[in-house]
Amino acid sequence: MQAILEAKNISIRFNTAKGVVYAVNEVDLVLNKGEVLGIVGESGSGKTQLMHSLIRLLPGNAEVSGSIFYEGENIPDASQTRINTIRRNEIAMIFQDPMSCLNPYLKISQQLTEALLFDDKINKAEALQQAIDMLEKVQIPDAKQRIHSYPYQLSGGMRQRVMLAMALLRKPKVLIADEPTTALDVTVQAEILQLLKQLTAEYGLSVLFITHDLSIVAGQCDRVMVMYAGQVVEQASVNELFYQARHPYTQGLLASAKSQSGMSDKLISIAGQAPANNQRQPGCPFYARCEQRIDSCAKDTPVLSSNGSHSQACHLYG
Amino acid sequence: MDNTIDAQNVLMRVQQLTVEFPIQSTKIFSLGKQNFQALSNVSFEIRQGVTLGIVGESGSGKTTLARTLAGLIEPTVGSVSIAKNITPTRDIQFVFQDSLAALNPRMTVEQLILEPLDYQLPKMDVQQRQQKLKQSMEQVGLDYAQRQRYAHEFSGGQCQRIGIARAMITEPEILICDEPVSALDVSVRAQVINLLKDLQSQHGLTLIFIAHDLSLVRFISDEIIVLYRGRIVEQGHTEQVFNHPGHPYTRALIEVEPRPDPEFERQRVPVPIRSQNELEISELACVYVGRCKNRQSKCTQRQPEQRVLSDKQNVACFYPLKYPK
């Protein structure tokens, strides 16, 4: 398989008034052409920061090290103009909260056609027609009328559809979806997930799907990366991860997700909480919460080791 | 709210509750005021020691219902009655979804947890208060040594524990939890749910647990109410409702929830996407008619009344789902 987006040894630190925050530590990421890669992690695990680093969306106080290549092109060294072009045409992103991404003062029509009119040699009427067609693609009823609405006139699910339409208008190759359904009701979530799946196949997109919900990963992704405290703790195909999870954190997450969807009689949690990210200590970041810990876990930080396509950062596996 | 219930075990009775809010008309020249009905004709009882789950999507009226039960909103029509021995300000307490936002950032954990006592038991002496604080912090799994810290120094799960300790300090009879774990991480959710369950069994607490996803409600509730656009579409014993949902909406809620099982998800039949606007819906029609797969002409003409489906289940549907025996 051919990689479309590749990041190596990414570390992200934030210099804040209260000291350094270690958000992401030495993470490798490979997104292959046409695949959907799920990035799973709880709040503070660094998943969003990692995604933002890929298209240089991080704020000024972030220090990023490591290399990022999009189709062989070096992202950290690219000019600002080139980055803007990549964001506009190549790598699109949809976010958790569509309301805060859409401009409340502008009609949907203006926001959708903005990128189309930027460097295409088409006129306004053609751009509007393309936008309407795309709204129909994302199954917005009465797209012709709805395109003249303001964001506040649409429901949460409709706004997320508009975001998706906006992301796909320039026919990007990569889509980064950051918790796109977390703010939605379950029935609406089901519709959006189905739509995403259908359009991913239709447009041959490569997708980075960020979520905290393993249940969504099960239905959407080909491969999964599990993050904990800024590190990748396990990476595998969806089936391997769900049916042969290795890392105790993944196992715990799976057990609690399964119990919460009624697949066991008891509600299962992982005791304790994630470590603070304002210092880096030796040893496994999951040590304090791990039920299977051994002596070496306290001293040496485990590194990702693989056995074919399934890799984990855990001393229990050598 | 009136203290009139004398019946055994019944702590709260809601009768034909309707709550309306005035809305601004979008038309410039409109006649009279317009009202939005957040709750329509809601009736149920809460018995002592029982956990009642209230499920509904955003806009279904679940938070309005919770606030009306707590006496924060006046009913437009209908009534909320409580048992004679209940003092609302002390015996009915609230746990909110966003615990950090609900806690005053300028107060220490000690001040936060003890504040309700200033109003309810102002004569309590310092030693007793400290003892009470220690007890209640330990009960919810907080470290007493951290009592001088501020809410922002704690994680989301711990803030929710502070919120629960604060609600429990007056030893209430009824605890209303409005989406208490929605903002928490998956691995922490179960910790808070289990804590609520423990508190209930230790104190004989009556819990009202509001959530938008059914699966968590299933764990904690004995009885369940499903709200859709301000109406109860189904209510009954939790297991009965889960295993044999009578209303198409309840079934949809159960079915669409993703499961952490790739094989199961691969075999999932896509949901037909049905727009709400595809038919002209009369105001009298069933609230769910726009999205209902089983609708028939009767459903577009009037709203079905609640009817008994079994001794453990009521449903507001003309054509409730049937199951082979």
XYZ file of C-alpha atoms in Angstrom:
643
model
C 0.000 0.000 0.000
C 1.078 3.499 -0.748
C 1.221 6.154 1.933
C -0.449 9.472 1.199
C 0.349 11.138 4.495
C 3.290 10.174 6.634
C 4.494 11.644 9.900
C 7.633 10.496 11.717
C 8.710 11.019 15.277
C 6.278 13.841 15.969
C 6.593 15.544 19.328
C 4.512 18.543 20.284
C 5.174 20.739 23.296
C 3.400 23.866 24.385
C 5.172 26.619 26.223
C 2.611 28.014 28.598
C 2.755 30.469 31.492
C 2.658 27.490 33.830
C 5.482 25.646 32.141
C 5.873 23.137 29.373
C 3.005 20.831 28.397
C 3.991 17.626 26.620
C 1.029 17.010 24.311
C 2.434 14.451 21.859
C 5.553 12.344 22.301
C 7.418 10.654 19.444
C 4.468 9.507 17.391
C 4.698 7.921 13.934
C 1.653 7.989 11.694
C 1.074 6.544 8.247
C -2.147 7.052 6.334
C -2.383 4.826 3.282
C -4.247 5.739 0.128
C -7.938 4.954 0.349
C -7.959 3.791 3.941
C -9.807 5.071 6.978
C -7.486 5.301 9.956
C -9.112 5.763 13.337
C -7.280 7.678 16.049
C -8.779 6.784 19.399
C -7.981 8.475 22.655
C -9.576 10.175 25.598
C -9.433 13.884 26.321
C -5.845 15.038 26.714
C -4.377 12.084 24.836
C -3.007 14.397 22.137
C -5.091 13.136 19.225
C -6.378 16.534 18.150
C -2.978 18.225 18.539
C -1.407 15.526 16.403
C -3.979 16.088 13.644
C -3.567 19.846 13.800
C 0.192 19.496 13.453
C -0.302 17.631 10.166
C -1.700 20.721 8.458
C 0.111 23.269 10.604
C -2.909 24.477 12.515
C -1.188 24.632 15.898
C -0.942 27.947 17.771
C 2.281 29.936 18.018
C 3.388 28.574 21.378
C 3.540 25.027 20.048
C 6.914 23.470 19.348
C 6.691 20.691 16.804
C 9.533 18.378 15.959
C 9.633 15.486 13.511
C 8.866 15.212 9.833
C 5.569 15.278 7.959
C 5.211 14.327 4.324
C 2.101 14.685 2.206
C 2.578 12.779 -1.062
C 6.321 13.220 -0.665
C 6.077 16.940 0.027
C 7.602 18.242 3.219
C 4.828 19.996 5.175
C 6.873 21.783 7.882
C 9.087 23.414 5.228
C 6.316 24.401 2.808
C 5.558 28.078 2.274
C 2.422 29.590 3.795
C 0.891 29.981 0.318
C 1.487 26.333 -0.414
C 0.003 25.283 2.926
C -3.103 27.326 2.206
C -3.432 25.604 -1.160
C -3.041 22.202 0.461
C -5.677 23.031 3.051
C -7.997 24.296 0.337
C -7.554 21.581 -2.239
C -5.867 18.527 -0.813
C -6.457 17.965 2.894
C -9.883 18.958 4.179
C -10.963 18.928 7.789
C -14.271 18.694 9.601
C -14.632 19.486 13.271
C -16.714 18.500 16.236
C -18.674 21.705 16.552
C -19.852 22.975 13.162
C -21.403 26.088 14.689
C -18.056 27.437 15.777
C -16.519 26.720 12.368
C -19.198 28.358 10.279
C -19.289 32.127 10.176
C -22.577 33.185 11.791
C -22.740 36.393 9.750
C -22.502 34.794 6.333
C -25.038 32.759 4.413
C -24.146 29.148 3.707
C -23.960 29.991 -0.002
C -21.137 32.486 0.551
C -19.179 30.154 2.796
C -19.489 27.251 0.392
C -18.522 29.143 -2.749
C -15.615 31.036 -1.177
C -13.013 28.377 -1.871
C -14.461 27.643 -5.314
C -14.182 31.256 -6.421
C -10.712 31.669 -4.937
C -8.665 30.202 -7.722
C -11.060 28.597 -10.137
C -12.005 30.192 -13.367
C -15.701 29.855 -12.782
C -18.330 32.496 -12.237
C -20.616 32.927 -9.255
C -23.592 31.153 -10.815
C -21.517 28.074 -11.629
C -19.996 28.045 -8.160
C -23.438 28.303 -6.608
C -24.669 25.410 -8.725
C -21.695 23.260 -7.666
C -22.417 24.109 -4.044
C -26.079 23.170 -4.423
C -25.126 19.870 -6.050
C -22.814 19.129 -3.150
C -25.515 19.957 -0.600
C -27.733 17.445 -2.386
C -24.907 14.920 -2.156
C -24.840 15.321 1.615
C -28.611 14.884 1.596
C -29.803 18.285 2.607
C -33.427 18.505 1.532
C -34.435 21.573 -0.524
C -30.784 22.411 -1.110
C -31.729 25.173 -3.537
C -33.541 27.098 -0.836
C -31.445 26.000 2.125
C -28.229 27.282 0.627
C -29.441 30.805 1.311
C -29.831 30.153 5.047
C -27.603 31.354 7.825
C -25.959 28.704 10.022
C -28.260 29.430 12.989
C -31.268 28.475 10.869
C -29.998 24.912 10.532
C -30.075 22.073 13.030
C -26.868 20.516 14.369
C -27.063 17.612 11.950
C -27.673 19.934 8.996
C -24.712 22.097 9.981
C -22.479 19.054 10.087
C -23.715 18.146 6.596
C -22.849 21.664 5.419
C -19.351 21.273 6.912
C -18.949 18.003 5.085
C -20.146 19.556 1.830
C -17.677 22.387 2.294
C -14.865 19.931 2.936
C -15.635 17.869 -0.156
C -16.331 20.689 -2.621
C -12.743 20.946 -3.792
C -12.474 17.158 -4.101
C -9.684 16.720 -1.555
C -7.632 13.541 -1.292
C -7.478 13.445 2.487
C -10.226 14.147 4.979
C -9.461 14.719 8.645
C -12.622 14.225 10.692
C -12.195 15.338 14.302
C -15.013 13.899 16.414
C -17.561 14.813 13.728
C -20.548 13.287 15.503
C -19.786 13.819 19.181
C -22.155 16.776 19.508
C -25.032 15.049 17.706
C -27.974 12.946 18.811
C -27.657 9.200 18.264
C -30.153 9.023 15.430
C -28.521 11.949 13.633
C -25.093 10.475 14.352
C -26.132 7.283 12.596
C -27.156 9.256 9.504
C -23.948 11.292 9.383
C -21.741 8.216 9.869
C -23.524 6.425 7.080
C -23.161 9.425 4.822
C -19.446 9.733 5.622
C -18.879 6.110 4.772
C -20.732 6.372 1.497
C -18.940 9.539 0.389
C -15.522 8.211 1.453
C -15.990 5.308 -0.925
C -17.443 7.457 -3.688
C -14.635 10.024 -3.639
C -11.875 7.513 -2.867
C -10.874 9.556 0.156
C -8.176 8.693 2.650
C -9.583 9.526 6.068
C -8.154 10.226 9.496
C -11.052 9.675 11.841
C -10.512 11.032 15.341
C -12.848 9.886 18.060
C -13.022 8.877 21.700
C -15.706 6.316 20.913
C -14.523 2.820 20.038
C -18.003 1.860 18.869
C -17.761 4.363 16.029
C -14.327 3.069 15.053
C -15.759 -0.437 14.732
C -18.101 0.668 11.980
C -16.018 3.312 10.222
C -12.346 2.425 10.170
C -9.975 -0.028 8.495
C -7.124 0.494 10.889
C -6.884 1.969 14.393
C -4.283 3.801 16.416
C -4.896 4.068 20.159
C -3.332 7.034 21.930
C -2.722 7.503 25.617
C -0.942 10.427 27.296
C 0.495 11.677 24.008
C 1.806 8.310 22.838
C 0.613 5.572 20.567
C 0.035 2.518 22.722
C -1.402 0.172 20.124
C -1.957 0.071 16.391
C -3.683 -2.639 14.381
C -6.360 -3.464 11.857
C -9.883 -3.000 13.183
C -10.459 -6.725 13.616
C -7.131 -7.350 15.338
C -7.697 -4.468 17.704
C -11.235 -5.390 18.668
C -10.806 -9.134 18.874
C -7.156 -9.467 19.945
C -6.381 -6.279 21.837
C -2.960 -6.430 23.473
C -2.311 -3.279 25.426
C -4.011 -3.251 28.843
C -5.318 0.259 28.132
C -6.968 -0.868 24.889
C -8.362 -3.880 26.694
C -9.776 -1.627 29.413
C -11.271 0.800 26.913
C -12.867 -2.050 25.009
C -14.254 -3.608 28.156
C -15.808 -0.338 29.268
C -17.194 0.384 25.780
C -18.661 -3.112 25.587
C -20.195 -2.869 29.028
C -21.709 0.494 28.175
C -23.387 -0.842 25.084
C -25.079 -3.546 27.058
C -22.696 -6.348 26.103
C -21.980 -7.289 29.725
C -23.869 -7.269 33.007
C -21.512 -4.974 34.851
C -20.421 -1.469 34.057
C -16.657 -1.536 33.710
C -14.293 1.389 34.185
C -10.549 1.885 34.273
C -9.578 2.955 37.794
C -7.650 6.184 38.242
C -7.017 8.885 35.705
C -4.582 9.841 32.977
C -1.257 11.310 34.180
C -0.635 15.053 34.073
C 1.097 16.102 30.872
C 3.275 18.838 32.344
C 6.143 16.508 33.061
C 7.680 13.464 31.477
C 8.554 10.637 33.765
C 10.355 7.447 32.967
C 8.247 4.333 32.689
C 4.995 3.474 30.991
C 2.421 6.315 31.086
C -0.303 3.780 31.891
C 1.669 2.288 34.798
C -0.434 3.741 37.624
C -3.720 2.440 36.179
C -2.496 -0.854 34.783
C -3.658 -4.085 36.368
C -1.062 -6.192 34.562
C 2.011 -4.088 35.348
C 5.370 -5.684 35.961
C 8.586 -4.294 37.500
C 10.114 -2.993 34.303
C 7.005 -0.876 33.582
C 7.962 1.643 36.264
C 11.480 2.234 34.913
C 11.524 1.891 31.146
C 9.173 3.598 28.746
C 7.946 0.893 26.369
C 8.379 1.565 22.675
C 6.094 0.478 19.872
C 7.125 -2.959 18.674
C 5.359 -4.813 15.960
C 4.572 -8.256 14.852
C 3.352 -7.793 11.314
C 0.565 -5.255 11.136
C -0.191 -5.279 14.853
C 2.024 -3.214 17.122
C 1.911 -2.239 20.788
C 3.976 -0.319 23.302
C 3.893 -2.678 26.265
C 6.491 -4.650 28.213
C 4.180 -7.645 28.434
C 4.945 -8.341 24.801
C 8.732 -8.281 24.972
C -45.207 22.453 43.780
C -47.379 21.225 46.651
C -46.786 18.847 49.538
C -49.921 16.817 49.244
C -48.960 13.228 48.595
C -49.888 10.908 51.401
C -49.639 7.622 49.538
C -47.038 5.169 50.672
C -43.721 5.166 48.854
C -44.679 7.806 46.322
C -42.302 10.755 46.586
C -43.342 12.735 43.582
C -46.314 12.811 41.260
C -46.437 14.660 37.990
C -49.903 15.173 36.565
C -50.674 16.392 33.069
C -47.683 18.657 33.121
C -47.379 21.149 30.302
C -44.631 23.739 30.174
C -44.682 26.535 27.629
C -42.163 29.218 26.885
C -43.016 32.438 25.071
C -41.134 32.817 21.816
C -40.479 35.830 19.688
C -42.443 35.725 16.515
C -40.409 35.742 13.332
C -43.094 37.823 11.667
C -43.105 41.525 12.301
C -46.864 41.913 12.332
C -48.127 38.964 14.273
C -51.174 38.844 16.426
C -50.670 37.947 20.035
C -47.916 36.016 21.715
C -46.645 32.693 20.505
C -45.698 29.891 22.822
C -43.385 26.963 22.434
C -44.536 23.860 24.197
C -41.482 22.244 25.749
C -43.520 19.601 27.563
C -47.018 18.406 26.732
C -49.257 16.471 29.038
C -46.590 14.563 30.936
C -47.690 12.328 33.804
C -45.780 9.874 35.992
C -44.965 8.916 39.558
C -41.662 8.466 41.311
C -41.532 5.917 44.082
C -39.008 5.915 46.895
C -35.681 4.214 46.252
C -36.356 3.785 42.554
C -34.126 5.080 39.785
C -36.057 6.699 36.994
C -34.233 7.162 33.699
C -35.393 9.910 31.359
C -34.146 9.557 27.797
C -34.547 11.905 24.904
C -32.619 13.690 22.200
C -31.735 17.362 22.297
C -34.903 19.403 22.284
C -37.032 16.612 23.688
C -37.699 18.519 26.906
C -35.720 16.397 29.316
C -33.886 19.280 30.946
C -37.104 21.304 31.184
C -38.660 18.328 32.930
C -35.751 18.025 35.369
C -35.902 21.724 36.192
C -39.643 21.620 36.694
C -39.220 18.689 39.086
C -36.654 20.695 41.024
C -39.079 23.614 41.230
C -36.928 25.847 39.045
C -39.631 26.215 36.382
C -43.337 26.745 37.054
C -45.693 24.426 35.179
C -47.976 26.184 32.693
C -50.651 23.521 33.112
C -50.758 20.536 35.434
C -48.958 19.954 38.685
C -45.945 18.477 40.410
C -46.799 17.179 43.867
C -44.345 15.921 46.437
C -44.696 13.801 49.537
C -45.599 15.530 52.793
C -42.292 14.855 54.489
C -40.190 16.469 51.768
C -38.610 19.918 51.999
C -37.785 20.788 48.390
C -34.733 22.970 49.031
C -33.064 20.322 51.141
C -34.443 17.036 49.901
C -34.273 17.584 46.167
C -30.763 18.130 44.855
C -29.271 18.495 41.407
C -26.154 17.195 39.640
C -25.333 18.969 36.390
C -23.755 17.875 33.127
C -20.906 20.353 33.076
C -19.669 20.095 36.618
C -16.842 22.571 36.198
C -19.259 25.245 34.987
C -21.581 24.470 37.880
C -18.872 25.012 40.496
C -17.837 28.523 41.512
C -14.214 28.940 40.382
C -13.377 31.208 43.335
C -14.411 28.745 46.004
C -12.326 25.936 47.437
C -13.637 22.407 47.423
C -14.381 22.764 51.116
C -16.463 25.883 50.568
C -18.219 24.345 47.584
C -19.244 21.183 49.331
C -20.241 22.870 52.583
C -22.090 25.829 51.064
C -25.538 24.144 51.042
C -25.199 23.653 54.821
C -24.902 27.410 55.347
C -28.507 27.651 54.258
C -29.928 24.368 55.431
C -28.199 23.865 58.772
C -26.587 27.198 59.682
C -26.256 26.295 63.344
C -23.929 23.363 62.805
C -20.604 23.889 64.599
C -17.194 23.943 62.928
C -16.109 20.534 64.145
C -19.277 18.874 62.952
C -18.950 20.575 59.606
C -15.389 19.347 59.148
C -16.429 15.852 60.049
C -19.273 16.013 57.596
C -16.928 17.310 54.905
C -14.431 14.526 55.479
C -17.149 11.925 55.418
C -18.735 13.208 52.248
C -15.441 13.637 50.390
C -14.395 10.116 51.242
C -17.777 8.796 50.263
C -17.420 10.088 46.716
C -13.775 9.052 46.453
C -12.087 12.431 46.924
C -9.012 12.997 49.069
C -9.855 15.063 52.183
C -6.312 16.477 52.072
C -7.209 18.279 48.836
C -10.072 20.272 50.372
C -8.324 23.633 49.964
C -7.929 23.260 46.216
C -10.056 24.875 43.551
C -12.316 23.099 41.059
C -10.099 23.798 38.050
C -7.302 21.789 39.644
C -9.366 18.637 39.309
C -10.154 16.441 36.310
C -13.643 16.235 34.805
C -14.499 13.047 36.669
C -13.310 14.505 39.971
C -15.305 17.701 39.409
C -18.365 15.559 38.929
C -17.540 13.906 42.265
C -17.352 17.347 43.897
C -20.754 18.142 42.376
C -22.163 14.910 43.784
C -20.660 15.513 47.237
C -22.183 18.993 47.259
C -25.571 17.618 46.282
C -25.388 14.863 48.909
C -24.297 17.022 51.876
C -27.857 17.879 52.881
C -28.795 14.188 52.779
C -31.494 14.618 50.155
C -34.247 12.154 49.330
C -34.181 12.796 45.604
C -31.146 13.392 43.419
C -31.789 14.712 39.917
C -28.827 14.041 37.628
C -28.970 15.874 34.304
C -26.579 14.116 31.921
C -24.004 13.641 34.690
C -21.507 11.677 32.587
C -22.005 13.004 29.055
C -18.957 15.246 29.292
C -16.702 12.533 30.726
C -14.328 10.092 29.093
C -15.569 6.579 28.479
C -13.210 5.016 31.015
C -14.323 7.455 33.726
C -18.076 7.348 33.017
C -18.516 3.988 34.649
C -16.732 5.212 37.800
C -19.296 7.989 38.270
C -22.286 5.772 37.436
C -21.087 3.149 39.886
C -20.635 5.842 42.535
C -24.237 6.999 42.029
C -25.417 3.419 42.281
C -23.491 2.885 45.521
C -24.848 6.091 47.038
C -28.319 4.989 46.150
C -28.021 1.624 47.845
C -26.375 3.131 50.955
C -28.836 5.968 51.438
C -32.024 4.622 49.908
C -31.802 7.554 47.535
C -34.331 8.131 44.779
C -32.527 8.952 41.548
C -33.752 10.715 38.458
C -31.191 10.081 35.776
C -31.412 12.046 32.552
C -29.422 11.041 29.491
C -29.508 11.095 25.735
C -28.177 7.593 25.222
C -30.160 4.590 26.193
C -27.373 2.180 26.994
C -26.150 3.962 30.131
C -29.668 4.536 31.335
C -30.255 0.834 31.106
C -27.628 0.161 33.736
C -28.824 2.507 36.344
C -32.588 2.726 35.929
C -35.407 0.587 37.226
C -37.931 2.511 35.205
C -37.561 4.527 32.080
C -39.349 7.363 30.301
C -38.691 8.087 26.626
C -39.392 11.656 25.594
C -39.828 12.904 22.056
C -40.587 16.555 21.359
C -41.981 17.140 24.795
C -44.183 14.083 24.979
C -43.740 10.748 26.680
C -43.803 8.234 23.846
C -43.024 5.252 26.020
C -42.591 4.488 29.709
C -42.193 1.365 31.759
C -39.818 -1.076 33.404
C -36.358 -0.748 31.951
C -35.816 -4.352 30.887
C -39.255 -4.625 29.346
C -38.766 -1.439 27.342
C -35.314 -2.547 26.213
C -36.216 -6.043 25.240
C -39.578 -5.249 23.699
C -39.768 -1.567 22.795
C -43.329 -0.705 21.853
C -42.706 2.649 20.188
C -40.847 2.825 16.864
C -38.799 5.707 18.248
C -37.598 3.700 21.241
C -36.604 0.898 18.926
C -34.758 3.306 16.638
C -32.836 4.680 19.628
C -31.766 1.185 20.639
C -30.880 0.075 17.126
C -28.870 3.032 15.878
C -26.424 3.044 18.750
C -23.041 1.890 17.420
C -21.475 -1.128 19.082
C -17.794 -1.846 19.690
C -17.953 -4.886 17.444
C -16.659 -4.610 13.851
C -18.417 -7.765 12.627
C -21.739 -6.548 13.954
C -21.206 -3.093 12.464
C -20.342 -4.532 9.040
C -23.674 -6.295 8.923
C -25.618 -3.239 9.987
C -28.435 -2.400 7.621
C -28.197 1.241 6.597
C -30.859 3.456 8.113
C -33.165 4.963 5.540
C -32.614 8.690 5.698
C -35.937 10.360 5.884
C -36.327 14.071 5.788
C -38.710 15.685 8.201
C -40.063 17.955 5.504
C -41.262 15.427 3.031
C -44.837 15.621 4.134
C -47.084 18.339 5.394
C -47.547 17.574 9.042
C -50.632 18.857 10.748
C -50.208 20.208 14.253
C -52.544 17.524 15.497
C -50.506 14.626 14.122
C -48.395 12.259 16.183
C -45.141 14.008 17.137
C -43.080 11.214 15.604
C -44.968 10.903 12.321
C -42.318 12.722 10.269
C -39.668 10.113 11.020
C -41.837 7.045 11.554
C -41.356 4.044 9.302
C -44.696 2.516 10.272
C -46.938 5.535 9.932
C -50.444 5.205 8.628
C -53.077 7.767 7.784
C -54.476 7.855 11.311
C -51.070 8.983 12.613
C -51.206 12.164 10.552
C -54.599 13.109 11.944
C -54.178 13.034 15.683
C -51.766 12.455 18.523
C -52.091 8.988 20.067
C -52.871 8.901 23.777
C -50.763 6.772 26.061
C -52.082 3.309 26.458
C -51.183 0.236 28.434
C -49.151 -2.265 26.466
C -48.434 -4.629 29.320
C -48.466 -4.285 33.090
C -44.927 -2.977 32.819
C -45.169 -0.651 29.870
C -47.188 2.243 28.423
C -46.822 3.524 24.915
C -48.208 6.458 22.936
C -48.594 4.856 19.520
C -51.569 3.673 17.459
C -49.605 0.760 16.089
C -47.140 -0.397 18.742
C -44.505 -2.918 17.725
C -45.403 -6.539 18.271
C -43.171 -9.439 19.208
C -43.718 -13.175 18.813
C -44.428 -14.821 22.155
